[in-house]
PDB file of C-alpha atoms in Angstrom:
ATOM      1  CA  UNK A 199      23.693 -10.546 -24.853  1.00  0.00           C
ATOM      2  CA  UNK A 200      24.419 -10.229 -21.718  1.00  0.00           C
ATOM      3  CA  UNK A 201      25.946 -13.317 -18.364  1.00  0.00           C
ATOM      4  CA  UNK A 202      24.502 -13.312 -15.683  1.00  0.00           C
ATOM      5  CA  UNK A 203      26.814 -11.077 -13.680  1.00  0.00           C
ATOM      6  CA  UNK A 204      26.622  -8.290 -16.725  1.00  0.00           C
ATOM      7  CA  UNK A 205      23.068  -8.089 -16.697  1.00  0.00           C
ATOM      8  CA  UNK A 206      22.367  -7.522 -12.614  1.00  0.00           C
ATOM      9  CA  UNK A 207      25.577  -5.033 -12.508  1.00  0.00           C
ATOM     10  CA  UNK A 208      24.135  -2.909 -15.100  1.00  0.00           C
ATOM     11  CA  UNK A 209      20.536  -3.236 -13.008  1.00  0.00           C
ATOM     12  CA  UNK A 210      21.806  -3.136  -9.136  1.00  0.00           C
ATOM     13  CA  UNK A 211      20.986  -6.698  -8.460  1.00  0.00           C
ATOM     14  CA  UNK A 212      22.948  -9.847  -6.983  1.00  0.00           C
ATOM     15  CA  UNK A 213      23.068 -12.083  -9.799  1.00  0.00           C
ATOM     16  CA  UNK A 214      20.733 -14.614  -7.687  1.00  0.00           C
ATOM     17  CA  UNK A 215      18.144 -12.361  -8.114  1.00  0.00           C
ATOM     18  CA  UNK A 216      17.752 -12.247 -11.683  1.00  0.00           C
ATOM     19  CA  UNK A 217      17.254 -15.868 -11.097  1.00  0.00           C
ATOM     20  CA  UNK A 218      14.500 -15.249  -9.020  1.00  0.00           C
ATOM     21  CA  UNK A 219      13.139 -13.072 -11.452  1.00  0.00           C
ATOM     22  CA  UNK A 220      13.190 -16.430 -14.574  1.00  0.00           C
ATOM     23  CA  UNK A 221      11.675 -18.158 -12.120  1.00  0.00           C
ATOM     24  CA  UNK A 222       8.482 -16.244 -10.892  1.00  0.00           C
ATOM     25  CA  UNK A 223       8.302 -15.364 -14.583  1.00  0.00           C
ATOM     26  CA  UNK A 224       8.954 -11.924 -14.245  1.00  0.00           C
ATOM     27  CA  UNK A 225      11.299 -11.832 -17.174  1.00  0.00           C
ATOM     28  CA  UNK A 226      10.921 -13.844 -20.608  1.00  0.00           C
ATOM     29  CA  UNK A 227      12.238 -17.976 -20.220  1.00  0.00           C
ATOM     30  CA  UNK A 228      16.438 -17.293 -21.144  1.00  0.00           C
ATOM     31  CA  UNK A 229      18.189 -19.394 -23.734  1.00  0.00           C
ATOM     32  CA  UNK A 230      21.243 -20.585 -22.904  1.00  0.00           C
ATOM     33  CA  UNK A 231      24.401 -20.940 -24.960  1.00  0.00           C
ATOM     34  CA  UNK A 232      26.349 -23.706 -25.977  1.00  0.00           C
ATOM     35  CA  UNK A 233      28.260 -23.333 -22.853  1.00  0.00           C
ATOM     36  CA  UNK A 234      25.155 -24.057 -20.684  1.00  0.00           C
ATOM     37  CA  UNK A 235      25.109 -20.721 -19.194  1.00  0.00           C
ATOM     38  CA  UNK A 236      22.135 -18.236 -19.749  1.00  0.00           C
ATOM     39  CA  UNK A 237      22.400 -15.504 -22.086  1.00  0.00           C
ATOM     40  CA  UNK A 238      19.814 -12.460 -21.909  1.00  0.00           C
ATOM     41  CA  UNK A 239      19.199 -10.281 -24.627  1.00  0.00           C
ATOM     42  CA  UNK A 240      17.801  -6.639 -24.155  1.00  0.00           C
ATOM     43  CA  UNK A 241      14.278  -7.580 -23.937  1.00  0.00           C
ATOM     44  CA  UNK A 242      15.372  -9.117 -20.303  1.00  0.00           C
ATOM     45  CA  UNK A 243      17.452  -5.607 -19.376  1.00  0.00           C
ATOM     46  CA  UNK A 244      14.104  -3.727 -19.860  1.00  0.00           C
ATOM     47  CA  UNK A 245      12.145  -6.162 -18.223  1.00  0.00           C
ATOM     48  CA  UNK A 246      14.070  -6.196 -15.120  1.00  0.00           C
ATOM     49  CA  UNK A 247      14.239  -2.600 -15.491  1.00  0.00           C
ATOM     50  CA  UNK A 248      10.667  -2.976 -14.949  1.00  0.00           C
ATOM     51  CA  UNK A 249      10.919  -5.146 -12.320  1.00  0.00           C
ATOM     52  CA  UNK A 250      13.277  -2.930 -10.345  1.00  0.00           C
ATOM     53  CA  UNK A 251      11.242   0.221 -10.890  1.00  0.00           C
ATOM     54  CA  UNK A 252       7.550  -1.435 -10.041  1.00  0.00           C
ATOM     55  CA  UNK A 253       9.124  -2.582  -6.775  1.00  0.00           C
ATOM     56  CA  UNK A 254      10.791   0.313  -5.432  1.00  0.00           C
ATOM     57  CA  UNK A 255       7.783   1.336  -3.031  1.00  0.00           C
ATOM     58  CA  UNK A 256       8.295  -0.544   0.440  1.00  0.00           C
ATOM     59  CA  UNK A 257       4.569  -0.578   1.117  1.00  0.00           C
ATOM     60  CA  UNK A 258       3.296  -4.110   0.972  1.00  0.00           C
ATOM     61  CA  UNK A 259      -0.355  -3.456   2.868  1.00  0.00           C
ATOM     62  CA  UNK A 260      -2.963  -4.211   0.396  1.00  0.00           C
ATOM     63  CA  UNK A 261      -3.332  -3.724  -3.422  1.00  0.00           C
ATOM     64  CA  UNK A 262      -0.352  -1.658  -3.811  1.00  0.00           C
ATOM     65  CA  UNK A 263       2.185  -4.626  -3.855  1.00  0.00           C
ATOM     66  CA  UNK A 264      -0.521  -7.089  -5.717  1.00  0.00           C
ATOM     67  CA  UNK A 265      -0.754  -4.125  -8.521  1.00  0.00           C
ATOM     68  CA  UNK A 266       3.022  -3.699  -8.883  1.00  0.00           C
ATOM     69  CA  UNK A 267       3.219  -7.372  -9.498  1.00  0.00           C
ATOM     70  CA  UNK A 268       0.447  -7.343 -12.065  1.00  0.00           C
ATOM     71  CA  UNK A 269       2.446  -4.770 -14.325  1.00  0.00           C
ATOM     72  CA  UNK A 270       6.204  -7.148 -13.295  1.00  0.00           C
ATOM     73  CA  UNK A 271       3.980 -10.269 -14.893  1.00  0.00           C
ATOM     74  CA  UNK A 272       2.870  -9.135 -17.421  1.00  0.00           C
ATOM     75  CA  UNK A 273       6.326  -7.407 -18.422  1.00  0.00           C
ATOM     76  CA  UNK A 274       7.819 -10.255 -17.861  1.00  0.00           C
ATOM     77  CA  UNK A 275       5.096 -12.616 -20.707  1.00  0.00           C
ATOM     78  CA  UNK A 276       6.210  -9.451 -22.455  1.00  0.00           C
ATOM     79  CA  UNK A 277       2.665  -7.863 -23.259  1.00  0.00           C
ATOM     80  CA  UNK A 278       3.861  -4.845 -22.809  1.00  0.00           C
ATOM     81  CA  UNK A 279       0.039  -3.109 -23.399  1.00  0.00           C
ATOM     82  CA  UNK A 280      -0.890  -5.140 -20.922  1.00  0.00           C
ATOM     83  CA  UNK A 281       1.266  -3.959 -18.413  1.00  0.00           C
ATOM     84  CA  UNK A 282       0.207  -0.392 -19.257  1.00  0.00           C
ATOM     85  CA  UNK A 283      -3.246  -0.956 -18.743  1.00  0.00           C
ATOM     86  CA  UNK A 284      -1.778  -2.479 -15.189  1.00  0.00           C
ATOM     87  CA  UNK A 285       0.354   0.942 -14.491  1.00  0.00           C
ATOM     88  CA  UNK A 286      -2.094   2.828 -15.137  1.00  0.00           C
ATOM     89  CA  UNK A 287      -4.554   1.750 -12.808  1.00  0.00           C
ATOM     90  CA  UNK A 288      -1.235   1.316 -10.713  1.00  0.00           C
ATOM     91  CA  UNK A 289      -1.308   4.860 -10.637  1.00  0.00           C
ATOM     92  CA  UNK A 290      -4.740   5.934  -9.945  1.00  0.00           C
ATOM     93  CA  UNK A 291      -4.510   3.463  -6.918  1.00  0.00           C
ATOM     94  CA  UNK A 292      -1.826   5.306  -5.347  1.00  0.00           C
ATOM     95  CA  UNK A 293      -3.064   8.526  -6.116  1.00  0.00           C
ATOM     96  CA  UNK A 294      -6.101   7.509  -3.966  1.00  0.00           C
ATOM     97  CA  UNK A 295      -4.282   6.001  -1.173  1.00  0.00           C
ATOM     98  CA  UNK A 296      -2.282   9.510  -1.055  1.00  0.00           C
ATOM     99  CA  UNK A 297      -5.138  12.089  -0.511  1.00  0.00           C
ATOM    100  CA  UNK A 298      -6.167   9.152   1.695  1.00  0.00           C
ATOM    101  CA  UNK A 299      -2.684   9.540   3.565  1.00  0.00           C
ATOM    102  CA  UNK A 300      -3.651  13.425   3.976  1.00  0.00           C
ATOM    103  CA  UNK A 301      -6.497  13.274   4.995  1.00  0.00           C
ATOM    104  CA  UNK A 302      -5.896  10.387   7.973  1.00  0.00           C
ATOM    105  CA  UNK A 303      -2.948  13.394   8.719  1.00  0.00           C
ATOM    106  CA  UNK A 304      -5.362  15.729   9.568  1.00  0.00           C
ATOM    107  CA  UNK A 305      -8.030  13.930  11.350  1.00  0.00           C
ATOM    108  CA  UNK A 306      -5.329  12.317  13.415  1.00  0.00           C
ATOM    109  CA  UNK A 307      -4.483  15.356  14.755  1.00  0.00           C
ATOM    110  CA  UNK A 308      -8.201  16.351  15.009  1.00  0.00           C
ATOM    111  CA  UNK A 309      -8.803  13.301  17.094  1.00  0.00           C
ATOM    112  CA  UNK A 310      -5.900  13.392  19.936  1.00  0.00           C
ATOM    113  CA  UNK A 311      -7.238  16.879  20.068  1.00  0.00           C
ATOM    114  CA  UNK A 312     -10.522  15.202  21.182  1.00  0.00           C
ATOM    115  CA  UNK A 313     -12.395  17.636  18.448  1.00  0.00           C
ATOM    116  CA  UNK A 314     -15.689  15.558  17.403  1.00  0.00           C
ATOM    117  CA  UNK A 315     -17.960  16.090  15.055  1.00  0.00           C
ATOM    118  CA  UNK A 316     -21.522  18.302  15.349  1.00  0.00           C
ATOM    119  CA  UNK A 317     -24.745  15.365  15.403  1.00  0.00           C
ATOM    120  CA  UNK A 318     -24.652  14.303  11.757  1.00  0.00           C
ATOM    121  CA  UNK A 319     -27.088  11.716  10.220  1.00  0.00           C
ATOM    122  CA  UNK A 320     -25.854   8.086  10.668  1.00  0.00           C
ATOM    123  CA  UNK A 321     -25.052   5.100   8.123  1.00  0.00           C
ATOM    124  CA  UNK A 322     -25.322   1.562   8.128  1.00  0.00           C
ATOM    125  CA  UNK A 323     -22.668  -0.911   7.938  1.00  0.00           C
ATOM    126  CA  UNK A 324     -22.881  -1.716   4.449  1.00  0.00           C
ATOM    127  CA  UNK A 325     -23.376   2.380   3.515  1.00  0.00           C
ATOM    128  CA  UNK A 326     -20.207   3.249   5.446  1.00  0.00           C
ATOM    129  CA  UNK A 327     -17.808   0.313   3.896  1.00  0.00           C
ATOM    130  CA  UNK A 328     -19.017   2.198   0.694  1.00  0.00           C
ATOM    131  CA  UNK A 329     -17.794   5.397   2.028  1.00  0.00           C
ATOM    132  CA  UNK A 330     -15.229   4.042   3.241  1.00  0.00           C
ATOM    133  CA  UNK A 331     -13.959   1.667  -0.297  1.00  0.00           C
ATOM    134  CA  UNK A 332     -13.724  -1.405   2.261  1.00  0.00           C
ATOM    135  CA  UNK A 333     -15.728  -4.493   2.340  1.00  0.00           C
ATOM    136  CA  UNK A 334     -18.102  -4.589   5.313  1.00  0.00           C
ATOM    137  CA  UNK A 335     -15.976  -8.043   6.982  1.00  0.00           C
ATOM    138  CA  UNK A 336     -12.910  -6.126   7.403  1.00  0.00           C
ATOM    139  CA  UNK A 337     -15.135  -3.317   9.633  1.00  0.00           C
ATOM    140  CA  UNK A 338     -16.892  -5.927  11.284  1.00  0.00           C
ATOM    141  CA  UNK A 339     -13.551  -7.811  11.722  1.00  0.00           C
ATOM    142  CA  UNK A 340     -12.002  -4.416  13.425  1.00  0.00           C
ATOM    143  CA  UNK A 341     -14.996  -4.007  15.591  1.00  0.00           C
ATOM    144  CA  UNK A 342     -14.947  -7.694  16.734  1.00  0.00           C
ATOM    145  CA  UNK A 343     -11.672  -6.923  17.634  1.00  0.00           C
ATOM    146  CA  UNK A 344     -12.423  -3.714  19.171  1.00  0.00           C
ATOM    147  CA  UNK A 345     -11.043  -1.287  17.543  1.00  0.00           C
ATOM    148  CA  UNK A 346     -14.185   0.198  17.268  1.00  0.00           C
ATOM    149  CA  UNK A 347     -17.359   0.735  19.092  1.00  0.00           C
ATOM    150  CA  UNK A 348     -20.173   1.939  17.144  1.00  0.00           C
ATOM    151  CA  UNK A 349     -23.989   2.652  18.799  1.00  0.00           C
ATOM    152  CA  UNK A 350     -27.129   0.503  18.186  1.00  0.00           C
ATOM    153  CA  UNK A 351     -30.563   1.728  16.984  1.00  0.00           C
ATOM    154  CA  UNK A 352     -33.457   0.920  19.379  1.00  0.00           C
ATOM    155  CA  UNK A 353     -33.829  -2.025  16.432  1.00  0.00           C
ATOM    156  CA  UNK A 354     -30.914  -3.166  17.136  1.00  0.00           C
ATOM    157  CA  UNK A 355     -28.911  -1.916  14.114  1.00  0.00           C
ATOM    158  CA  UNK A 356     -25.868  -0.285  14.123  1.00  0.00           C
ATOM    159  CA  UNK A 357     -25.448   3.074  13.352  1.00  0.00           C
ATOM    160  CA  UNK A 358     -22.139   4.976  12.149  1.00  0.00           C
ATOM    161  CA  UNK A 359     -21.745   8.947  12.374  1.00  0.00           C
ATOM    162  CA  UNK A 360     -18.937  11.117  11.109  1.00  0.00           C
ATOM    163  CA  UNK A 361     -16.913  10.503  14.102  1.00  0.00           C
ATOM    164  CA  UNK A 362     -16.514   6.721  13.855  1.00  0.00           C
ATOM    165  CA  UNK A 363     -15.727   7.000   9.878  1.00  0.00           C
ATOM    166  CA  UNK A 364     -13.332   9.122  10.790  1.00  0.00           C
ATOM    167  CA  UNK A 365     -12.165   7.112  13.354  1.00  0.00           C
ATOM    168  CA  UNK A 366     -12.205   3.880  10.964  1.00  0.00           C
ATOM    169  CA  UNK A 367     -10.229   6.418   8.077  1.00  0.00           C
ATOM    170  CA  UNK A 368      -7.440   6.632  10.334  1.00  0.00           C
ATOM    171  CA  UNK A 369      -7.878   3.171  11.581  1.00  0.00           C
ATOM    172  CA  UNK A 370      -7.376   2.347   7.723  1.00  0.00           C
ATOM    173  CA  UNK A 371      -4.494   4.224   7.070  1.00  0.00           C
ATOM    174  CA  UNK A 372      -2.834   2.623   9.839  1.00  0.00           C
ATOM    175  CA  UNK A 373      -3.541  -0.535   8.386  1.00  0.00           C
ATOM    176  CA  UNK A 374      -2.181   0.917   5.235  1.00  0.00           C
ATOM    177  CA  UNK A 375       1.206   1.550   6.660  1.00  0.00           C
ATOM    178  CA  UNK A 376       2.115  -1.961   7.640  1.00  0.00           C
ATOM    179  CA  UNK A 377       0.581  -1.654  11.833  1.00  0.00           C
ATOM    180  CA  UNK A 378      -0.985  -4.446  13.765  1.00  0.00           C
ATOM    181  CA  UNK A 379      -4.162  -4.582  14.719  1.00  0.00           C
ATOM    182  CA  UNK A 380      -2.780  -5.019  18.218  1.00  0.00           C
ATOM    183  CA  UNK A 381      -0.795  -2.050  17.814  1.00  0.00           C
ATOM    184  CA  UNK A 382      -3.844  -0.123  16.846  1.00  0.00           C
ATOM    185  CA  UNK A 383      -6.248  -1.642  19.783  1.00  0.00           C
ATOM    186  CA  UNK A 384      -3.248  -0.093  22.360  1.00  0.00           C
ATOM    187  CA  UNK A 385      -4.311   3.212  21.524  1.00  0.00           C
ATOM    188  CA  UNK A 386      -7.421   3.073  21.148  1.00  0.00           C
ATOM    189  CA  UNK A 387      -8.206   1.475  23.820  1.00  0.00           C
ATOM    190  CA  UNK A 388      -5.425   3.612  25.999  1.00  0.00           C
ATOM    191  CA  UNK A 389      -7.454   6.737  24.483  1.00  0.00           C
ATOM    192  CA  UNK A 390     -10.941   5.901  25.871  1.00  0.00           C
ATOM    193  CA  UNK A 391      -9.602   5.950  29.630  1.00  0.00           C
ATOM    194  CA  UNK A 392      -7.060   9.362  29.640  1.00  0.00           C
ATOM    195  CA  UNK A 393      -6.721  12.864  29.159  1.00  0.00           C
ATOM    196  CA  UNK A 394      -6.183  13.714  25.268  1.00  0.00           C
ATOM    197  CA  UNK A 395      -3.513  16.019  26.369  1.00  0.00           C
ATOM    198  CA  UNK A 396      -1.782  12.889  28.492  1.00  0.00           C
ATOM    199  CA  UNK A 397      -1.994  10.544  25.934  1.00  0.00           C
ATOM    200  CA  UNK A 398       1.714   9.458  24.770  1.00  0.00           C
ATOM    201  CA  UNK A 399       0.577   8.122  21.668  1.00  0.00           C
ATOM    202  CA  UNK A 400       4.207   6.867  20.594  1.00  0.00           C
ATOM    203  CA  UNK A 401       3.845   4.702  23.596  1.00  0.00           C
ATOM    204  CA  UNK A 402       1.502   3.461  23.346  1.00  0.00           C
ATOM    205  CA  UNK A 403       1.808   2.570  19.578  1.00  0.00           C
ATOM    206  CA  UNK A 404       4.753   1.317  20.008  1.00  0.00           C
ATOM    207  CA  UNK A 405       5.600  -2.506  18.570  1.00  0.00           C
ATOM    208  CA  UNK A 406       8.476  -4.477  18.506  1.00  0.00           C
ATOM    209  CA  UNK A 407       9.293  -3.042  14.701  1.00  0.00           C
ATOM    210  CA  UNK A 408       8.438   0.673  15.092  1.00  0.00           C
ATOM    211  CA  UNK A 409       8.896   3.267  17.397  1.00  0.00           C
ATOM    212  CA  UNK A 410       6.578   5.573  15.641  1.00  0.00           C
ATOM    213  CA  UNK A 411       3.223   8.561  16.626  1.00  0.00           C
ATOM    214  CA  UNK A 412       0.483   8.589  14.956  1.00  0.00           C
ATOM    215  CA  UNK A 413       1.757  11.881  13.098  1.00  0.00           C
ATOM    216  CA  UNK A 414       4.938  10.388  11.853  1.00  0.00           C
ATOM    217  CA  UNK A 415       3.839   7.090  10.256  1.00  0.00           C
ATOM    218  CA  UNK A 416       1.302   8.826   7.939  1.00  0.00           C
ATOM    219  CA  UNK A 417       4.217  11.373   6.997  1.00  0.00           C
ATOM    220  CA  UNK A 418       6.103   8.352   6.269  1.00  0.00           C
ATOM    221  CA  UNK A 419       3.295   6.564   4.356  1.00  0.00           C
ATOM    222  CA  UNK A 420       2.439   9.794   2.807  1.00  0.00           C
ATOM    223  CA  UNK A 421       6.698   9.860   1.369  1.00  0.00           C
ATOM    224  CA  UNK A 422       6.503   6.494   0.345  1.00  0.00           C
ATOM    225  CA  UNK A 423       3.574   6.873  -1.351  1.00  0.00           C
ATOM    226  CA  UNK A 424       4.958   9.955  -3.469  1.00  0.00           C
ATOM    227  CA  UNK A 425       7.949   7.821  -4.317  1.00  0.00           C
ATOM    228  CA  UNK A 426       5.940   5.110  -5.538  1.00  0.00           C
ATOM    229  CA  UNK A 427       3.556   7.651  -7.674  1.00  0.00           C
ATOM    230  CA  UNK A 428       6.800   8.823  -9.282  1.00  0.00           C
ATOM    231  CA  UNK A 429       7.867   5.218  -9.727  1.00  0.00           C
ATOM    232  CA  UNK A 430       4.152   4.721 -11.541  1.00  0.00           C
ATOM    233  CA  UNK A 431       4.807   7.554 -13.727  1.00  0.00           C
ATOM    234  CA  UNK A 432       7.865   6.518 -14.078  1.00  0.00           C
ATOM    235  CA  UNK A 433       7.357   2.647 -15.295  1.00  0.00           C
ATOM    236  CA  UNK A 434       4.340   4.559 -17.837  1.00  0.00           C
ATOM    237  CA  UNK A 435       6.531   6.513 -19.481  1.00  0.00           C
ATOM    238  CA  UNK A 436       9.118   3.887 -20.859  1.00  0.00           C
ATOM    239  CA  UNK A 437       6.462   1.496 -21.122  1.00  0.00           C
ATOM    240  CA  UNK A 438       4.990   4.313 -23.539  1.00  0.00           C
ATOM    241  CA  UNK A 439       8.611   4.864 -25.289  1.00  0.00           C
ATOM    242  CA  UNK A 440       8.681   0.725 -25.586  1.00  0.00           C
ATOM    243  CA  UNK A 441       5.272   0.583 -27.679  1.00  0.00           C
ATOM    244  CA  UNK A 442       6.130   3.424 -29.696  1.00  0.00           C
ATOM    245  CA  UNK A 443       9.005   1.870 -30.491  1.00  0.00           C
ATOM    246  CA  UNK A 444       7.392  -1.449 -31.759  1.00  0.00           C
ATOM    247  CA  UNK A 445       4.011  -0.212 -33.165  1.00  0.00           C
TER     248      UNK A 445
END
């Protein structure tokens, strides 16, 4: 059995964090001793370790944080089979985002240099959303905010080409890396009115929180995703070990 300060020291958090995790359901309910103090067991220690590993990832945009939280919540209910299933789905999601980030780096370099694709077949908004794994509402919102302008056919319907899809992929990655729509919009607006060789991306994309250019943003995202993938693999290893012991 462990007291609050003892178990907090083992996992490397403040005692208040341990209490909050209990309140949020990240660990099982903690019994009290005759003196009223919380008494933690090895079960709570395991659950705390799961939470600490899952929350190492600093990326909170999109589904990443929600998927990590689902693992922790299942662990907090001592449903380690469900937690393992969530961890495997989490790893799959992270790997997909990682590949997208790598692609965005290449597309960003082409975009900065003004390299455009040759004419290709066009896509509807619905088809574009399916290609990008986004909702049509997200794409509509980005258009409404001026992040992208799409050519219309004679019948009034929008026609997305590979150039628009590449641009949308870059926007998606920047949003995953926490950049606001207004910060991205400044880059897009100035890019339309300047020669690519003269575009100061670092200055245009500047926000009160960060001073990063588009390439370093995606580089940082790749690094964070690599760390998150390693954490997800660690979660899977220890959850499998836990289930093997119990089974």
